[in-house]
XYZ file of N, CA and C in Angstrom:
585
model
N 4.262 9.292 10.399
C 4.680 8.027 9.946
C 5.270 8.071 8.605
N 6.682 8.019 8.422
C 7.174 8.018 6.930
C 6.863 6.625 6.399
N 6.640 6.656 4.963
C 6.419 5.494 4.295
C 7.508 4.508 4.350
N 8.689 5.059 4.241
C 9.789 4.227 3.994
C 10.238 3.400 5.170
N 9.550 3.675 6.197
C 9.690 2.770 7.539
C 9.326 1.341 7.439
N 8.434 1.125 6.393
C 8.026 -0.259 6.174
C 8.644 -0.788 4.986
N 9.053 -2.030 4.795
C 9.578 -2.571 3.522
C 8.418 -2.673 2.671
N 8.637 -2.479 1.365
C 7.568 -2.566 0.313
C 6.914 -3.882 0.280
N 7.659 -4.974 0.192
C 6.986 -6.270 0.174
C 6.128 -6.552 1.262
N 6.271 -5.997 2.417
C 5.559 -6.290 3.734
C 4.226 -5.372 3.914
N 4.389 -4.209 2.975
C 3.292 -3.221 3.184
C 1.790 -3.728 3.208
N 1.421 -4.330 1.999
C -0.055 -4.653 2.011
C -0.474 -5.643 2.854
N 0.247 -6.634 3.135
C -0.072 -7.667 4.105
C -0.129 -7.091 5.548
N 0.869 -6.373 5.896
C 0.932 -5.628 7.256
C -0.326 -4.852 7.435
N -0.628 -3.931 6.336
C -1.774 -3.250 6.369
C -3.072 -4.035 6.466
N -3.199 -5.121 5.942
C -4.382 -6.085 5.891
C -4.537 -6.446 7.478
N -3.418 -7.074 8.034
C -3.380 -7.430 9.314
C -3.929 -6.313 10.356
N -3.232 -5.093 10.185
C -3.856 -4.039 11.063
C -5.241 -3.832 10.925
N -5.674 -3.762 9.745
C -7.065 -3.499 9.509
C -8.042 -4.600 10.330
N -7.490 -5.831 10.132
C -8.209 -6.931 10.833
C -8.285 -6.526 12.318
N -7.108 -6.212 12.754
C -6.959 -5.984 14.260
C -7.972 -4.709 14.689
N -8.055 -3.865 13.657
C -8.929 -2.582 13.989
C -10.400 -2.880 14.133
N -10.668 -3.908 13.346
C -12.130 -4.619 13.329
C -12.281 -5.127 14.690
N -11.364 -6.099 15.192
C -11.341 -6.738 16.273
C -11.411 -5.814 17.524
N -10.435 -4.802 17.470
C -10.330 -3.959 18.566
C -9.425 -4.498 19.460
N -9.082 -3.647 20.641
C -8.228 -4.021 21.723
C -8.732 -5.231 22.507
N -7.928 -6.265 22.723
C -8.356 -7.431 23.447
C -7.536 -7.714 24.685
N -8.047 -8.395 25.582
C -7.411 -8.826 26.797
C -7.135 -10.307 26.591
N -5.988 -10.910 26.486
C -5.876 -12.336 26.310
C -5.168 -13.001 27.646
N -5.895 -13.993 27.924
C -5.469 -14.712 29.191
C -4.335 -15.779 28.824
N -3.232 -15.444 28.354
C -2.150 -16.375 27.939
C -0.813 -15.754 28.201
N 0.197 -16.513 28.339
C 1.474 -15.912 28.433
C 2.582 -16.129 27.523
N 2.402 -17.336 26.667
C 3.505 -17.780 25.815
C 3.688 -16.844 24.648
N 4.913 -16.957 24.000
C 5.240 -15.993 23.073
C 4.340 -15.914 21.840
N 3.538 -16.852 21.567
C 2.672 -16.892 20.364
C 1.153 -16.761 20.769
N 1.044 -16.121 22.024
C -0.340 -15.956 22.569
C -1.183 -15.081 21.712
N -0.747 -13.892 21.119
C -1.679 -12.911 20.402
C -1.977 -13.615 19.071
N -0.927 -14.162 18.431
C -1.016 -14.981 17.176
C -2.091 -15.972 17.292
N -2.124 -16.781 18.276
C -3.112 -17.888 18.478
C -4.419 -17.281 18.769
N -4.516 -16.260 19.560
C -5.940 -15.556 19.766
C -6.425 -15.079 18.556
N -5.775 -14.390 17.647
C -6.296 -13.847 16.462
C -6.633 -14.904 15.468
N -5.687 -15.908 15.458
C -5.960 -17.022 14.564
C -7.319 -17.807 14.854
N -7.462 -17.965 16.185
C -8.648 -18.891 16.670
C -9.936 -18.055 16.879
N -9.760 -16.787 17.195
C -10.992 -15.971 17.569
C -11.441 -14.930 16.870
N -10.554 -14.631 15.828
C -11.150 -13.501 15.002
C -11.650 -13.984 13.568
N -12.734 -13.493 13.289
C -13.358 -13.976 11.851
C -12.435 -13.446 10.733
N -11.824 -12.383 10.908
C -10.901 -11.732 10.028
C -9.828 -12.550 9.592
N -9.250 -13.397 10.540
C -8.052 -14.183 10.417
C -8.350 -15.737 10.458
N -9.507 -16.205 10.602
C -9.564 -17.730 10.731
C -9.460 -18.372 9.326
N -9.290 -17.537 8.366
C -9.215 -18.182 7.004
C -7.687 -18.716 6.765
N -6.867 -18.138 7.560
C -5.441 -18.720 7.594
C -5.379 -20.110 8.138
N -5.296 -21.056 7.188
C -5.420 -22.537 7.647
C -4.236 -23.290 7.646
N -3.458 -23.099 6.521
C -2.184 -24.030 6.305
C -0.983 -23.344 7.100
N 0.175 -24.046 7.255
C 1.275 -23.675 8.075
C 1.928 -22.488 7.453
N 1.950 -22.464 6.191
C 2.702 -21.221 5.433
C 2.004 -20.011 5.708
N 0.706 -20.012 5.561
C -0.128 -18.876 5.741
C -0.175 -18.379 7.365
N -0.031 -19.343 8.303
C -0.074 -19.084 9.693
C 1.266 -18.332 10.001
N 2.403 -18.856 9.426
C 3.681 -18.371 9.554
C 3.768 -16.948 9.086
N 3.195 -16.666 7.850
C 3.191 -15.429 7.339
C 2.554 -14.394 8.411
N 1.306 -14.868 8.876
C 0.588 -13.919 9.721
C 1.424 -13.729 11.038
N 2.017 -14.792 11.485
C 2.723 -14.685 12.759
C 3.844 -13.720 12.611
N 4.561 -13.707 11.480
C 5.733 -12.966 11.112
C 5.184 -11.369 11.002
N 4.022 -11.316 10.402
C 3.446 -9.957 10.369
C 2.988 -9.312 11.774
N 2.449 -10.067 12.654
C 2.222 -9.796 13.875
C 3.488 -9.269 14.843
N 4.486 -10.114 14.634
C 5.736 -9.818 15.321
C 6.345 -8.576 14.744
N 6.388 -8.388 13.480
C 6.759 -7.195 12.865
C 5.980 -5.971 13.337
N 4.651 -6.054 13.656
C 3.840 -4.861 14.217
C 4.398 -4.507 15.484
N 4.604 -5.703 16.285
C 5.051 -5.515 17.678
C 6.392 -4.690 17.591
N 7.454 -5.070 16.789
C 8.730 -4.725 16.659
C 8.580 -3.136 16.258
N 7.747 -2.876 15.182
C 7.768 -1.455 14.747
C 6.739 -0.568 15.592
N 6.311 -1.066 16.615
C 5.526 -0.361 17.531
C 4.255 0.137 17.015
N 3.591 -0.715 16.007
C 2.372 -0.575 15.572
C 1.237 -1.130 16.189
N 1.549 -2.049 17.071
C 0.727 -2.557 18.181
C 1.373 -2.494 19.531
N 0.673 -2.388 20.608
C 1.220 -2.276 21.947
C 0.528 -3.461 22.674
N 1.529 -4.095 23.443
C 1.305 -5.322 24.325
C 1.490 -4.879 25.711
N 0.544 -4.942 26.583
C 0.671 -4.694 28.001
C 0.172 -5.746 28.885
N 0.979 -6.090 29.817
C 0.672 -7.204 30.805
C -0.366 -6.479 31.868
N -1.190 -7.350 32.078
C -2.433 -6.979 33.064
C -2.402 -8.044 34.080
N -2.955 -7.783 35.298
C -2.961 -8.859 36.240
C -3.838 -10.131 35.646
N -4.810 -9.925 34.864
C -5.715 -11.075 34.375
C -5.298 -11.553 32.922
N -4.214 -10.992 32.451
C -3.817 -11.337 30.981
C -2.946 -10.166 30.402
N -3.082 -10.131 29.101
C -2.097 -9.301 28.399
C -2.961 -8.558 27.271
N -2.937 -7.245 27.336
C -3.723 -6.303 26.413
C -3.031 -6.150 25.279
N -3.674 -6.399 24.021
C -3.055 -6.129 22.812
C -3.910 -4.981 22.088
N -3.411 -3.980 21.723
C -4.047 -2.939 20.878
C -3.069 -2.188 19.879
N -3.727 -1.638 18.845
C -3.118 -0.763 17.912
C -2.793 0.485 18.496
N -1.502 1.022 18.144
C -0.917 2.201 18.670
C -1.424 3.384 17.711
N -1.145 4.575 18.129
C -1.358 5.723 17.241
C -0.676 5.551 15.953
N 0.663 5.145 16.027
C 1.287 4.843 14.828
C 0.799 3.796 13.980
N 0.094 2.907 14.515
C -0.468 1.824 13.728
C -1.792 2.385 13.070
N -2.568 3.192 13.765
C -3.706 3.790 13.152
C -3.262 4.881 11.943
N -2.126 5.438 12.195
C -1.495 6.217 11.115
C -1.318 5.395 9.737
N -0.712 4.280 10.023
C -0.572 3.216 8.768
C -1.928 2.935 8.187
N -2.847 2.616 9.079
C -4.179 2.194 8.404
C -4.768 3.490 7.533
N -4.586 4.588 8.173
C -5.073 5.694 7.300
C -4.359 6.119 6.073
N -3.025 5.757 6.213
C -2.283 5.934 5.122
C -2.784 4.885 3.968
N -2.846 3.776 4.178
C -3.348 2.824 3.200
C -4.749 2.929 2.642
N -5.561 3.385 3.568
C -6.880 3.726 3.262
C -6.933 4.817 2.160
N -6.139 5.889 2.381
C -5.900 7.025 1.416
C -5.373 6.557 0.080
N -4.321 5.549 0.217
C -3.711 5.021 -1.030
C -4.612 4.196 -1.774
N -5.564 3.370 -1.152
C -6.530 2.501 -1.874
C -7.549 3.418 -2.688
N -7.804 4.717 -2.099
C -8.844 5.419 -2.754
C -8.371 6.011 -4.040
N -7.099 6.021 -4.253
C -6.561 6.783 -5.436
C -6.699 5.900 -6.659
N -7.645 6.267 -7.592
C -7.908 5.658 -8.952
C -8.081 6.528 -10.080
N -7.855 6.135 -11.310
C -7.964 6.924 -12.455
C -9.456 6.714 -12.890
N -10.174 7.655 -13.135
C -11.471 7.426 -13.815
C -11.416 7.463 -15.361
N -11.939 6.535 -16.022
C -12.163 6.417 -17.340
C -13.207 7.372 -17.975
N -12.879 8.346 -18.782
C -13.867 9.287 -19.310
C -14.726 8.495 -20.359
N -15.945 9.079 -20.711
C -16.837 8.448 -21.625
C -16.028 8.635 -23.042
N -15.431 9.680 -23.191
C -14.542 10.020 -24.491
C -13.117 10.381 -24.265
N -12.255 9.711 -24.754
C -10.633 9.956 -24.750
C -10.509 11.414 -25.253
N -9.631 12.313 -24.752
C -9.279 13.613 -25.305
C -8.181 13.429 -26.295
N -7.677 12.246 -26.403
C -6.517 12.080 -27.307
C -5.307 12.634 -26.881
N -4.949 12.843 -25.560
C -3.767 13.212 -24.969
C -3.384 12.045 -24.077
N -2.038 12.063 -23.975
C -1.218 11.096 -23.083
C -0.614 11.831 -21.922
N -0.674 11.124 -20.705
C -0.157 11.668 -19.545
C 1.123 11.032 -19.174
N 2.271 11.634 -19.086
C 3.473 11.198 -18.775
C 3.867 11.411 -17.201
N 4.329 10.401 -16.586
C 4.761 10.590 -15.306
C 6.403 10.267 -15.245
N 7.146 11.244 -14.982
C 8.662 11.052 -15.236
C 9.150 11.323 -13.807
N 10.025 10.564 -13.332
C 10.707 10.732 -11.965
C 12.293 10.298 -11.953
N 12.828 10.836 -11.008
C 14.185 10.578 -10.795
C 14.387 10.755 -9.223
N 14.019 9.675 -8.585
C 13.954 9.508 -7.069
C 15.412 9.061 -6.466
N 15.775 9.815 -5.391
C 17.111 9.383 -4.928
C 17.234 8.172 -4.178
N 18.381 7.506 -3.950
C 18.461 6.186 -3.408
C 17.888 6.121 -1.916
N 18.105 7.296 -1.293
C 17.477 7.351 0.092
C 16.060 7.141 0.100
N 15.526 7.380 -0.996
C 13.934 7.068 -1.024
C 13.586 5.947 -1.962
N 14.245 4.925 -2.013
C 13.982 3.718 -2.815
C 12.652 2.941 -2.425
N 12.481 2.951 -1.060
C 11.073 2.347 -0.656
C 9.937 3.025 -1.308
N 9.961 4.470 -1.261
C 8.873 5.188 -1.823
C 8.891 5.091 -3.370
N 9.905 5.058 -4.053
C 10.047 4.740 -5.470
C 9.505 3.432 -5.814
N 9.865 2.305 -5.158
C 9.174 1.019 -5.371
C 7.680 1.002 -5.217
N 7.182 1.817 -4.093
C 5.827 1.848 -3.933
C 5.099 2.553 -4.937
N 5.755 3.639 -5.443
C 5.122 4.575 -6.580
C 5.068 3.550 -7.768
N 6.036 2.883 -8.137
C 5.907 2.005 -9.247
C 4.866 0.937 -9.107
N 4.584 0.364 -8.063
C 3.564 -0.554 -7.806
C 2.234 0.152 -7.979
N 2.016 1.228 -7.502
C 0.895 2.019 -7.502
C 0.534 2.353 -9.109
N 1.577 2.934 -9.817
C 1.515 3.068 -11.137
C 0.943 1.864 -12.093
N 1.584 0.896 -11.608
C 1.117 -0.453 -12.411
C -0.273 -0.864 -12.056
N -0.689 -0.720 -10.749
C -2.123 -0.875 -10.261
C -3.093 -0.025 -10.993
N -2.606 1.128 -11.284
C -3.609 2.271 -11.878
C -3.545 2.062 -13.585
N -2.690 1.046 -13.969
C -2.852 0.799 -15.425
C -1.930 1.553 -16.208
N -0.810 2.206 -15.698
C 0.158 2.935 -16.594
C 0.979 1.839 -17.320
N 1.529 2.317 -18.436
C 2.551 1.747 -19.204
C 3.823 2.128 -19.222
N 4.764 1.123 -18.988
C 6.142 1.726 -18.812
C 6.832 1.955 -20.209
N 7.250 3.363 -20.398
C 7.949 3.620 -21.810
C 9.515 3.316 -21.456
N 9.953 3.806 -20.375
C 11.276 3.596 -19.950
C 11.119 3.396 -18.401
N 12.249 2.989 -17.657
C 12.294 2.648 -16.423
C 11.666 3.746 -15.455
N 11.869 5.041 -15.892
C 11.399 6.222 -15.029
C 10.322 6.914 -15.718
N 9.823 6.367 -16.779
C 8.877 7.264 -17.518
C 7.635 6.208 -17.898
N 6.477 6.514 -17.291
C 5.172 5.900 -17.446
C 4.181 6.752 -18.136
N 3.339 6.027 -18.707
C 2.235 6.907 -19.442
C 0.943 6.248 -19.201
N -0.113 7.143 -19.465
C -1.497 6.795 -19.251
C -2.309 7.671 -20.075
N -3.464 7.295 -20.769
C -4.152 8.131 -21.684
C -5.247 9.033 -20.975
N -5.502 8.712 -19.643
C -6.496 9.618 -18.965
C -5.949 10.498 -18.054
N -6.741 11.514 -17.788
C -6.272 12.574 -16.806
C -6.060 11.958 -15.392
N -4.796 12.214 -15.012
C -4.455 11.673 -13.564
C -3.606 12.525 -12.818
N -3.673 14.054 -13.257
C -2.759 15.087 -12.435
C -2.978 14.932 -11.001
N -4.294 14.959 -10.665
C -4.680 15.052 -9.131
C -4.188 13.820 -8.427
N -4.418 12.655 -9.151
C -4.009 11.356 -8.478
C -2.548 11.360 -8.227
N -1.734 11.722 -9.338
C -0.282 11.745 -9.183
C 0.222 12.779 -8.171
N -0.369 13.895 -8.103
C -0.016 14.920 -7.033
C -0.353 14.235 -5.811
N -1.368 13.542 -5.496
C -1.787 12.987 -4.267
C -0.620 11.979 -3.868
N -0.302 11.202 -4.843
C 0.663 10.080 -4.546
C 2.048 10.598 -4.142
N 2.536 11.771 -4.751
C 3.798 12.362 -4.578
C 3.718 12.778 -3.012
N 2.451 13.466 -2.640
C 2.552 13.938 -1.402
C 2.444 12.825 -0.270
N 1.673 11.796 -0.607
C 1.678 10.599 0.334
C 3.080 9.937 0.439
N 3.791 9.832 -0.473
C 5.094 9.077 -0.556
C 6.286 10.080 -0.189
N 5.994 11.436 -0.086
C 7.026 12.428 0.139
C 7.922 12.413 -0.798
N 7.507 12.566 -2.006
C 8.661 12.619 -3.269
C 8.037 13.758 -4.179
N 7.669 14.708 -3.680
C 7.084 15.923 -4.558
C 8.141 16.467 -5.470
N 9.323 16.637 -4.962
C 10.378 17.339 -5.913
C 10.968 16.362 -6.967
N 10.643 15.124 -6.937
C 11.295 14.113 -7.804
C 10.119 13.559 -8.815
N 8.994 13.953 -8.833
C 8.135 13.429 -9.795
C 7.533 14.470 -10.474
N 7.533 14.470 -11.799
C 6.767 15.486 -12.690
C 5.784 14.670 -13.517
N 4.805 15.578 -13.948
C 3.636 15.052 -14.739
C 3.659 16.007 -16.062
N 3.538 15.349 -17.282
C 3.443 16.060 -18.489
C 2.175 15.478 -19.216
N 1.648 16.483 -20.110
C 0.616 15.967 -20.993
C 1.114 16.393 -22.434
N 0.722 15.437 -23.283
C 1.251 15.447 -24.802
C 0.357 14.874 -25.603
N 0.118 15.389 -26.865
C -0.695 14.881 -28.040
C 0.056 14.086 -28.785
N 1.412 14.268 -28.987
C 2.181 13.515 -29.939
C 3.245 12.663 -29.130
N 3.333 11.363 -29.359
C 4.249 10.458 -28.540
C 4.664 9.440 -29.698
N 5.939 9.141 -29.508
C 6.468 8.014 -30.270
C 5.819 6.735 -30.069
N 5.723 5.945 -31.024
C 5.088 4.472 -31.108
C 3.671 4.727 -30.515
N 2.874 5.617 -30.935
C 1.537 5.920 -30.542
C 0.738 4.648 -30.784
N 0.956 3.997 -31.954
C 0.071 2.762 -32.260
C 0.268 1.663 -31.085
N 1.538 1.507 -30.594
C 1.485 0.400 -29.598
C 0.854 0.868 -28.391
N 0.718 2.177 -28.060
C 0.002 2.664 -26.928
C -1.468 2.502 -27.110
N -2.004 3.002 -28.235
C -3.309 2.821 -28.611
C -3.814 1.390 -28.445
N -2.938 0.552 -29.012
C -3.313 -0.979 -28.893
C -3.421 -1.420 -27.506
N -2.407 -1.116 -26.809
C -2.321 -1.487 -25.170
C -3.464 -0.957 -24.412
N -3.913 0.355 -24.684
C -4.950 0.928 -23.940
C -6.373 0.585 -24.570
N -6.326 -0.152 -25.648
C -7.546 -0.407 -26.334
C -8.267 0.767 -26.852
N -7.482 1.647 -27.500
C -8.071 2.911 -28.061
C -8.193 2.993 -29.425
N -7.867 1.849 -30.002
C -7.922 1.934 -31.612
C -9.442 2.060 -32.063
N -9.668 2.834 -32.884
C -11.101 2.854 -33.487
C -11.207 2.534 -34.935
């Protein structure tokens, strides 16, 4: 399953819905209208019963329709109802997001006084992966020096290598380590490293 097959703005919510369905498991629903499985999950799953207002319900319904359209869930008509279950492709997406969520930068007890630069030039055909990389860099606490140059004070070579592989952008993302950097004071202040 290629990362770019999902729109960036939908990724985290779709993943959340899939995980909720994974907890609930495959279900047989005795209903036939077009909103049957939305209503089932909304009314019977502990994972989804927090969605109370109309806007949240609509967002969830759209996500479920999206899952169906992208073949991440399978709907099969049975004599006594309709079976809803996650497909192999859907489980691949869950596994992808679980791997992504585990990637974090550990703060050492003592800073080694080096900065790590992530530099990238990702082609237009992989803009979904580029946007996802940017989102993850922000989550991990990187600071933007320029649009395609981000900096962090702690060791993150393995984490960035894993991200490159997950997003399938290995040739386009480079990592550098430096002890000297322009506007160092601004970075030290940002990362709360002034002593």
